[in-house]
Amino acid sequence: MKLNDLLSGNFNAAEWEAKGYELPKFDIQAVREKTAKEPTWVHFGGGNIFRAFPAAILNDALNTGQYDRGVIVAETFDFEVIDKAYAPYKNLSLCVNLCSDGSIEKKVIASVTEALKADPQFPDWQRLVEIFRKPSLQMISFTITEKGYTWNEADLKTSPFPSKGGVTQGPKFAMGKVCALLYERYQAGQLPLTVQSMDNCSHNGDRVKAGVMAYAERWVKEELVPAEFLAYLKDETKVTFPWSMIDKITPRPHEKVKELLAKDGFEDNDYIETEKHTFTAPFVNAEEVQYLVIEDNYTNGRPPLNLGGALYTTRETVDKVETMKVTTCLNPLHTAMSIYGCMLGYTLISAEMKDEDLRAFIQKIGYMEAMPVVTDPGVLNPYEFIGAVINRRLPNPFMPDAPQRIAMDTSQKLPIRFGETIKKYVARGLDMSNLVLIPLTLAGYARYLKGIKDDGTPFEPSPDPMLAEMQASVAPLEVGKADQDYSCLKKLYSRKDVFGLDLYEAGLGEQIEGMVRELYAGNGAVRATLHKYVVAR
């Protein structure tokens, strides 16, 4: 069983379906031909999340028979991905959704019609120019990670025009390449287009817009392009930069999945690691739960991704969904269990969910302490969202996520994940005595920084840009030392840059101090303190 079999005459559909593989219900070749002539969607970033989510929901939309165009993927960073994960398999892939009950869903993804290297040094660039000049193009989108929206001064100074012959020039950063292609669209008649980020970062449409505008403004200033180009990008009847909220975990290819596929007789299961250390394969393994909420602000129509489960709504609603996720229903729970999971010696999130104290800990943080200040976005129910997190996502044994990974950059996460909730309690005059386990999480941070597990053995706190400074703030404290001076905590928990507000001014400082004292009592104190407050709550 090979992916390329689907495009040959030697294809036994019954064999695949008998082994649980969902096959495309549309004419793959017809969709490819239609897309080549009248493309509607180009996606930048050919990684695992793209194939497992945006490409997969387009595949579902095509299966309905109500749409006839695929997606063209363009890679801006790691060109080996095109050579090794797309070209050998004629742009087909296998999405393996790993369900929390131990079952797996296997779906062949055939919605990707072309895979191009987005750089002027490759012949594919001219094909991208041709596509961007097509009136049919409706949307370009991105999963290039938050770092992909950056630029530097040297790249801003490059010309948007690749040289014709000789040494190839032009911008090297993704936003510069996109801006150069948008200029091609401007020259083709100021054709309308929507520039849609699908990366997991706050107000992601603004990140794309800032990157594109940085290049456009510099090129206008240097008189490389006319001022009208900048006006075109700012004209919201022509070009828009909507927000979106995306949520789906797609870890690197897993050995267990490879073994399961091999047992089926599926042969396209080799691991691929590029020179840039991208880990991929002809298959993508991912969690079963997924969300894509998009601001419906398009200038030239859009692919009907709602047929595959995407939710189109207003910018305000996208913002509410994101706020719900990052301050209540997912991110705070992740951070709370990562801090305590590291101290209790766990290395898997799924294993933590079998710990009654930890499970009750995050459940009560979500439902009892954070939920009272959540704004229901309407399109996703907060209670159902958090229920999926606790009952299906975090316990999933197929998801090899670790508290050590989630604990990275904790100092940068605390203001949003907990500070915003506390601020809402203060602003609304709510009873602060309702907050018990959120303060316990913040107290746990002061104990975590010592790098000593609950059994007294050392561990290495996860990387964090402020780690050394934060550890220095608790340096006077020792685990197991009786009657020590805890006055250093006053300075720590007053820091608005770390917690989002002065926790003493909020009325929580002394409560957190008391919890820190309990956590530092000695070996076993972390478990005892956690259990005490979880049960009492």
Coordinates of N, CA, C and O in Angstrom, one line a residue, residues 209-288:
K209 N 0.4 41.6 8.7 CA 0.2 42.9 8.2 C 1.5 43.8 8.5 O 2.0 44.5 7.7
A210 N 2.0 43.6 9.7 CA 3.1 44.4 10.1 C 4.3 44.0 9.3 O 5.1 44.9 8.9
G211 N 4.5 42.7 9.0 CA 5.6 42.3 8.2 C 5.6 42.8 6.8 O 6.5 43.3 6.3
V212 N 4.4 42.6 6.2 CA 4.2 43.1 4.8 C 4.4 44.6 4.7 O 5.1 45.1 3.8
M213 N 3.8 45.3 5.6 CA 3.9 46.8 5.6 C 5.3 47.3 5.8 O 5.8 48.3 5.2
A214 N 6.1 46.6 6.6 CA 7.5 47.0 6.8 C 8.3 47.0 5.5 O 9.1 47.9 5.3
Y215 N 8.1 46.0 4.7 CA 8.8 45.9 3.4 C 8.2 46.9 2.5 O 9.0 47.6 1.8
A216 N 6.9 47.0 2.4 CA 6.3 47.9 1.4 C 6.7 49.4 1.7 O 7.0 50.1 0.8
E217 N 6.7 49.7 3.0 CA 7.0 51.1 3.3 C 8.4 51.5 3.0 O 8.8 52.6 2.5
R218 N 9.3 50.5 3.2 CA 10.8 50.7 2.9 C 10.9 50.9 1.4 O 11.7 51.7 0.9
W219 N 10.3 50.0 0.7 CA 10.4 50.0 -0.8 C 9.9 51.3 -1.4 O 10.4 51.8 -2.4
V220 N 8.8 51.8 -0.8 CA 8.2 53.1 -1.3 C 9.2 54.2 -0.9 O 9.5 55.1 -1.8
K221 N 9.7 54.2 0.3 CA 10.7 55.2 0.7 C 11.9 55.2 -0.2 O 12.4 56.3 -0.5
E222 N 12.4 54.0 -0.6 CA 13.6 53.9 -1.5 C 13.2 54.1 -3.0 O 14.1 54.0 -3.8
E223 N 11.9 54.4 -3.2 CA 11.4 54.6 -4.6 C 11.6 53.4 -5.5 O 11.8 53.5 -6.7
L224 N 11.6 52.2 -4.9 CA 11.7 51.0 -5.6 C 10.3 50.6 -6.2 O 10.2 49.9 -7.2
V225 N 9.2 51.0 -5.5 CA 7.9 50.8 -5.9 C 7.1 52.1 -5.7 O 7.5 52.9 -4.9
P226 N 6.0 52.2 -6.5 CA 5.2 53.5 -6.3 C 4.4 53.5 -5.0 O 4.1 52.5 -4.4
A227 N 4.1 54.7 -4.6 CA 3.3 54.9 -3.3 C 2.0 54.3 -3.4 O 1.4 53.9 -2.4
E228 N 1.5 54.1 -4.7 CA 0.1 53.5 -4.8 C 0.1 52.1 -4.4 O -1.0 51.5 -4.0
F229 N 1.3 51.4 -4.4 CA 1.3 50.0 -3.9 C 1.0 50.0 -2.4 O 0.2 49.1 -2.0
L230 N 1.5 50.9 -1.6 CA 1.2 51.0 -0.2 C -0.3 51.3 0.0 O -0.9 50.7 0.9
A231 N -0.8 52.2 -0.8 CA -2.3 52.5 -0.7 C -3.1 51.3 -1.0 O -4.2 51.0 -0.4
Y232 N -2.7 50.5 -2.0 CA -3.4 49.2 -2.3 C -3.4 48.3 -1.1 O -4.5 47.7 -0.8
L233 N -2.3 48.1 -0.4 CA -2.2 47.2 0.7 C -3.1 47.7 1.9 O -3.6 46.9 2.7
K234 N -3.3 49.0 2.0 CA -4.0 49.6 3.1 C -5.5 49.7 2.8 O -6.3 50.0 3.6
D235 N -5.9 49.5 1.5 CA -7.3 49.6 1.1 C -8.0 48.2 1.4 O -7.8 47.2 0.8
E236 N -8.9 48.3 2.4 CA -9.5 47.1 2.9 C -10.6 46.5 2.0 O -11.2 45.5 2.3
T237 N -10.9 47.3 0.9 CA -11.7 46.7 -0.1 C -10.9 45.8 -1.1 O -11.5 45.0 -1.8
K238 N -9.6 46.0 -1.0 CA -8.7 45.2 -1.9 C -7.9 44.1 -1.1 O -7.9 43.0 -1.5
V239 N -7.3 44.5 0.0 CA -6.5 43.5 0.8 C -6.9 43.6 2.3 O -7.0 44.6 2.9
T240 N -7.1 42.4 2.9 CA -7.4 42.3 4.3 C -6.5 41.3 5.0 O -5.9 40.4 4.3
F241 N -6.4 41.5 6.3 CA -5.5 40.7 7.1 C -6.3 40.2 8.3 O -6.1 40.7 9.4
P242 N -7.2 39.2 8.1 CA -8.1 38.8 9.2 C -7.3 38.1 10.4 O -6.2 37.6 10.2
W243 N -7.9 38.0 11.5 CA -7.4 37.2 12.6 C -8.0 35.8 12.6 O -9.0 35.6 12.0
S244 N -7.3 34.9 13.2 CA -7.9 33.5 13.4 C -7.4 32.9 14.7 O -6.4 33.4 15.3
M245 N -8.0 31.9 15.2 CA -7.6 31.1 16.3 C -7.5 29.7 15.9 O -8.5 29.1 15.4
I246 N -6.3 29.1 16.0 CA -6.1 27.7 15.6 C -5.7 26.9 16.8 O -4.9 27.4 17.6
D247 N -6.1 25.6 16.9 CA -5.7 24.8 18.0 C -5.8 23.3 17.6 O -6.9 22.8 17.4
K248 N -4.6 22.7 17.4 CA -4.5 21.3 17.2 C -3.0 20.9 17.4 O -2.1 21.6 16.9
I249 N -2.8 19.9 18.1 CA -1.4 19.4 18.4 C -1.0 18.4 17.3 O -1.7 17.4 17.1
T250 N 0.1 18.7 16.7 CA 0.7 17.8 15.7 C 2.1 17.5 16.0 O 3.0 18.2 15.4
P251 N 2.4 16.6 16.9 CA 3.8 16.3 17.2 C 4.6 15.7 16.1 O 4.0 15.2 15.1
R252 N 5.9 15.5 16.2 CA 6.7 14.9 15.1 C 6.2 13.4 15.0 O 5.6 12.9 15.9
P253 N 6.5 12.8 13.8 CA 6.0 11.5 13.6 C 6.5 10.5 14.7 O 7.6 10.5 15.2
H254 N 5.5 9.7 15.1 CA 5.7 8.8 16.3 C 6.0 7.4 15.9 O 5.4 6.9 14.9
E255 N 6.9 6.8 16.6 CA 7.3 5.4 16.3 C 6.1 4.4 16.4 O 6.0 3.5 15.6
K256 N 5.2 4.6 17.4 CA 4.1 3.7 17.5 C 3.2 3.8 16.2 O 2.6 2.8 15.8
V257 N 3.0 5.0 15.7 CA 2.2 5.2 14.5 C 2.9 4.5 13.3 O 2.2 3.8 12.5
K258 N 4.2 4.7 13.2 CA 4.9 4.0 12.1 C 4.7 2.5 12.2 O 4.4 1.9 11.1
E259 N 4.7 2.0 13.4 CA 4.6 0.5 13.5 C 3.2 0.1 13.2 O 3.0 -1.0 12.5
L260 N 2.2 0.9 13.6 CA 0.8 0.5 13.2 C 0.5 0.6 11.7 O -0.2 -0.3 11.2
L261 N 1.1 1.6 11.1 CA 0.9 1.7 9.6 C 1.6 0.5 8.9 O 1.1 0.0 7.9
A262 N 2.8 0.2 9.4 CA 3.6 -0.9 8.7 C 2.8 -2.2 8.9 O 2.8 -3.1 8.0
K263 N 2.2 -2.4 10.0 CA 1.4 -3.6 10.2 C 0.2 -3.7 9.2 O -0.2 -4.8 8.8
D264 N -0.3 -2.6 8.8 CA -1.4 -2.5 7.8 C -0.9 -2.9 6.4 O -1.7 -3.2 5.5
G265 N 0.4 -2.7 6.2 CA 1.0 -2.9 4.9 C 1.2 -1.5 4.2 O 1.5 -1.5 3.0
F266 N 1.0 -0.4 5.0 CA 1.2 0.9 4.4 C 2.7 1.2 4.4 O 3.4 1.2 5.5
E267 N 3.3 1.3 3.2 CA 4.8 1.4 3.1 C 5.4 2.7 3.2 O 6.6 2.9 3.4
D268 N 4.6 3.8 3.0 CA 5.1 5.2 3.1 C 5.2 5.7 4.5 O 4.5 6.6 4.9
N269 N 6.1 5.1 5.3 CA 6.2 5.4 6.7 C 7.6 5.8 7.2 O 7.9 5.7 8.3
D270 N 8.5 6.2 6.2 CA 9.8 6.5 6.6 C 9.9 7.9 7.3 O 9.1 8.8 7.0
Y271 N 10.8 8.0 8.3 CA 11.0 9.3 8.9 C 11.9 10.1 8.0 O 12.7 9.7 7.3
I272 N 11.6 11.4 8.1 CA 12.4 12.4 7.3 C 12.9 13.5 8.3 O 12.1 14.1 9.0
E273 N 14.2 13.6 8.3 CA 14.8 14.7 9.1 C 15.7 15.5 8.1 O 16.6 15.0 7.5
T274 N 15.4 16.8 8.0 CA 16.1 17.6 7.0 C 17.4 18.2 7.7 O 17.5 18.1 8.9
E275 N 18.2 18.8 6.9 CA 19.4 19.5 7.5 C 19.1 20.6 8.4 O 19.8 20.9 9.3
K276 N 17.9 21.2 8.3 CA 17.4 22.2 9.2 C 16.6 21.6 10.4 O 16.0 22.4 11.1
H277 N 16.7 20.3 10.5 CA 16.1 19.6 11.6 C 14.5 19.7 11.7 O 13.9 19.8 12.7
T278 N 13.9 19.7 10.5 CA 12.5 19.5 10.4 C 12.2 18.0 10.4 O 12.8 17.3 9.7
F279 N 11.3 17.6 11.3 CA 11.0 16.2 11.5 C 9.6 16.0 10.8 O 8.6 16.6 11.2
T280 N 9.6 15.2 9.8 CA 8.3 14.9 9.1 C 8.3 13.5 8.5 O 9.2 12.7 8.8
A281 N 7.3 13.2 7.7 CA 7.1 11.9 7.2 C 6.0 12.0 6.1 O 5.3 13.0 6.0
P282 N 5.8 10.9 5.3 CA 4.7 11.0 4.4 C 3.3 10.9 5.2 O 2.3 11.2 4.6
F283 N 3.4 10.6 6.5 CA 2.2 10.6 7.3 C 2.4 11.7 8.4 O 3.5 12.1 8.7
V284 N 1.3 12.2 8.9 CA 1.3 13.2 10.0 C 0.4 12.6 11.1 O -0.7 12.2 10.8
N285 N 0.9 12.5 12.3 CA 0.1 12.1 13.4 C -0.3 13.3 14.2 O 0.5 14.2 14.4
A286 N -1.6 13.3 14.7 CA -2.1 14.5 15.3 C -3.2 14.1 16.3 O -3.8 13.0 16.2
E287 N -3.5 15.0 17.2 CA -4.7 14.7 18.1 C -6.0 14.8 17.3 O -6.0 15.4 16.3
E288 N -7.0 14.3 17.9 CA -8.3 14.2 17.2 C -9.0 15.6 17.3 O -9.8 15.9 16.4

